[in-house]
Coordinates of C-alpha atoms in Angstrom, one line a residue:
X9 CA -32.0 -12.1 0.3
X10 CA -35.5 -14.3 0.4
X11 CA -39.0 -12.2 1.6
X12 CA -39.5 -13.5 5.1
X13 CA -42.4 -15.6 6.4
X14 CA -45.6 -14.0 7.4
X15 CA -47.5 -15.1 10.2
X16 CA -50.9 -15.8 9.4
X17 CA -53.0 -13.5 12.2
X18 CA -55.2 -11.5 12.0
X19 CA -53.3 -7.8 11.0
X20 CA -54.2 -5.4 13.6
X21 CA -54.1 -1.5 11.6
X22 CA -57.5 -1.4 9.7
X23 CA -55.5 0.3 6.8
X24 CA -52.7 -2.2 6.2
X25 CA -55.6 -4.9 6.4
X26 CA -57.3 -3.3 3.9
X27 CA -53.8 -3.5 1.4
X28 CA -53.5 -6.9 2.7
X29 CA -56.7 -7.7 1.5
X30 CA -57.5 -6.2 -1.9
X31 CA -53.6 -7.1 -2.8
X32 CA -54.2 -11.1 -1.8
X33 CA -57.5 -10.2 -3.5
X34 CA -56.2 -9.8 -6.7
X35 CA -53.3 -12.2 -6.6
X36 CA -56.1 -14.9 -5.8
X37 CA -58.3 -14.0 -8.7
X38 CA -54.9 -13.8 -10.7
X39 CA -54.3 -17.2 -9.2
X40 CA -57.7 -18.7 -10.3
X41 CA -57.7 -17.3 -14.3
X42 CA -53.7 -19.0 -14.5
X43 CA -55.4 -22.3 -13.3
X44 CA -58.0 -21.3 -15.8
X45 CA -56.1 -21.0 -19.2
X46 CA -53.0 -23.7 -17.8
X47 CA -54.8 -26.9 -17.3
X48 CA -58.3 -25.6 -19.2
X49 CA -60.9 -25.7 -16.6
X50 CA -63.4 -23.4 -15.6
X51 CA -62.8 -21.5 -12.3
X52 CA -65.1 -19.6 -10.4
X53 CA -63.8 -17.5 -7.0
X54 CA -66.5 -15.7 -4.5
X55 CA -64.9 -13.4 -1.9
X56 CA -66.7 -12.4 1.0
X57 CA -64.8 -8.5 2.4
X58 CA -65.3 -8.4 6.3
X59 CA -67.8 -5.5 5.4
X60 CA -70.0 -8.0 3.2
X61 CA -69.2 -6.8 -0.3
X62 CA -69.0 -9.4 -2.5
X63 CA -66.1 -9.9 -5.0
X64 CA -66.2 -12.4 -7.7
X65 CA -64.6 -14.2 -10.6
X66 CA -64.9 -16.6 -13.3
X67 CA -62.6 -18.0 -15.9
X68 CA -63.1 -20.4 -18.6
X69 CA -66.8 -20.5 -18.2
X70 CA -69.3 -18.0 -16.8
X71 CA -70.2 -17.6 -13.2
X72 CA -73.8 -18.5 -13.3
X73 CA -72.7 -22.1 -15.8
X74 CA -70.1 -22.8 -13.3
X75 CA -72.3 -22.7 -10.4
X76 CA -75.3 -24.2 -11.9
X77 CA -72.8 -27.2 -13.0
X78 CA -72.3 -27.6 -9.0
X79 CA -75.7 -27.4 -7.9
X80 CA -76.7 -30.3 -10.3
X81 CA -73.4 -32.6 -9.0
X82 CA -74.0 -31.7 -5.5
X83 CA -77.5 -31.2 -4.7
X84 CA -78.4 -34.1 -2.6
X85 CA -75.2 -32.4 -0.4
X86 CA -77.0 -29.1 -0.8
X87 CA -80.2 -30.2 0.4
X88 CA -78.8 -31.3 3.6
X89 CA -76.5 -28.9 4.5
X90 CA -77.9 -27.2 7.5
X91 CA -76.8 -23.1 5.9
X92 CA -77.5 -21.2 9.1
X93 CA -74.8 -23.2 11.3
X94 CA -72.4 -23.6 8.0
X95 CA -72.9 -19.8 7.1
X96 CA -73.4 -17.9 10.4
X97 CA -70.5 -15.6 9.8
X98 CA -71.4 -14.9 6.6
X99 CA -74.2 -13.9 4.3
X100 CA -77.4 -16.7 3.8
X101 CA -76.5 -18.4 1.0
X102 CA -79.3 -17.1 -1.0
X103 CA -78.1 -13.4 0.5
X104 CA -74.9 -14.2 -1.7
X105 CA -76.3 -16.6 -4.6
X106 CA -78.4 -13.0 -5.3
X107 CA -75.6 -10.9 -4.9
X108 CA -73.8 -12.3 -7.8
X109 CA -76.7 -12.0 -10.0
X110 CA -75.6 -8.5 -10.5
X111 CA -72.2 -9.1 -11.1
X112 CA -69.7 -9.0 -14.5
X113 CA -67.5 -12.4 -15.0
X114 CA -64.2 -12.5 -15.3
X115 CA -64.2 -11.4 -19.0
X116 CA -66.3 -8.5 -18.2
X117 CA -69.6 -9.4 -19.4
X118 CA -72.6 -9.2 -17.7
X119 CA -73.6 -13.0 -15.7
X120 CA -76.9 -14.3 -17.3
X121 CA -79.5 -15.1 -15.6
X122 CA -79.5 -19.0 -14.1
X123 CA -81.4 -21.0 -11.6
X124 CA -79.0 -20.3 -8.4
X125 CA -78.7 -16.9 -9.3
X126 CA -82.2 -16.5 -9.1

């Protein structure tokens, strides 16, 4: 006997959504550090709760080296992303660069201090 397919909608009990979520949470995360130590990249995972609390990973490298190694390969893109349409349903981008300032990486260490979490 197989688990049977779950329909991808949006699960309408506040308290099974919130299993749901922390559950596919951590599987994600779990996911990300496999990726991580199997093919030896550096992973980084930002999750956004429906509240606004922020939840965040890294694996292989820290959060704030990961992210400053974007910025630099992507900042013409950055520059002409228009962030309010992009983000509206979210927190401003600098809202959540900020926000992971404060946070530990995946190995529990605290995440330095780096120019796009400034």
């Amino acid at each position: 006997m197989g688990r049977r397919k779950v329909e991808i909608k949006l699960i309408e009990n506040k308290s099974s959504r919130q299993v749901t979520f922390s559950k596919r949470r951590s599987g994600l995360i779990e996911k990300a550090r496999q990726l991580s130590v199997l093919c030896e990249s550096s992973v980084a995972v930002l999750v956004v709760s429906a509240s606004g609390k922020l939840y965040n990973s890294s694996s292989g490298d820290n959060m704030c080296n990961i992210m400053d190694r974007y910025e630099i390969r992507h900042a013409d893109e950055l520059r002409a992303l228009d962030l309010a349409e992009k983000t509206r349903n979210y927190l401003p981008h600098k809202e959540l660069l900020e926000s992971v300032k404060g946070f530990s990486n995946f190995s529990g260490g605290p995440a330095r201090d780096c120019s796009v979490c400034n």
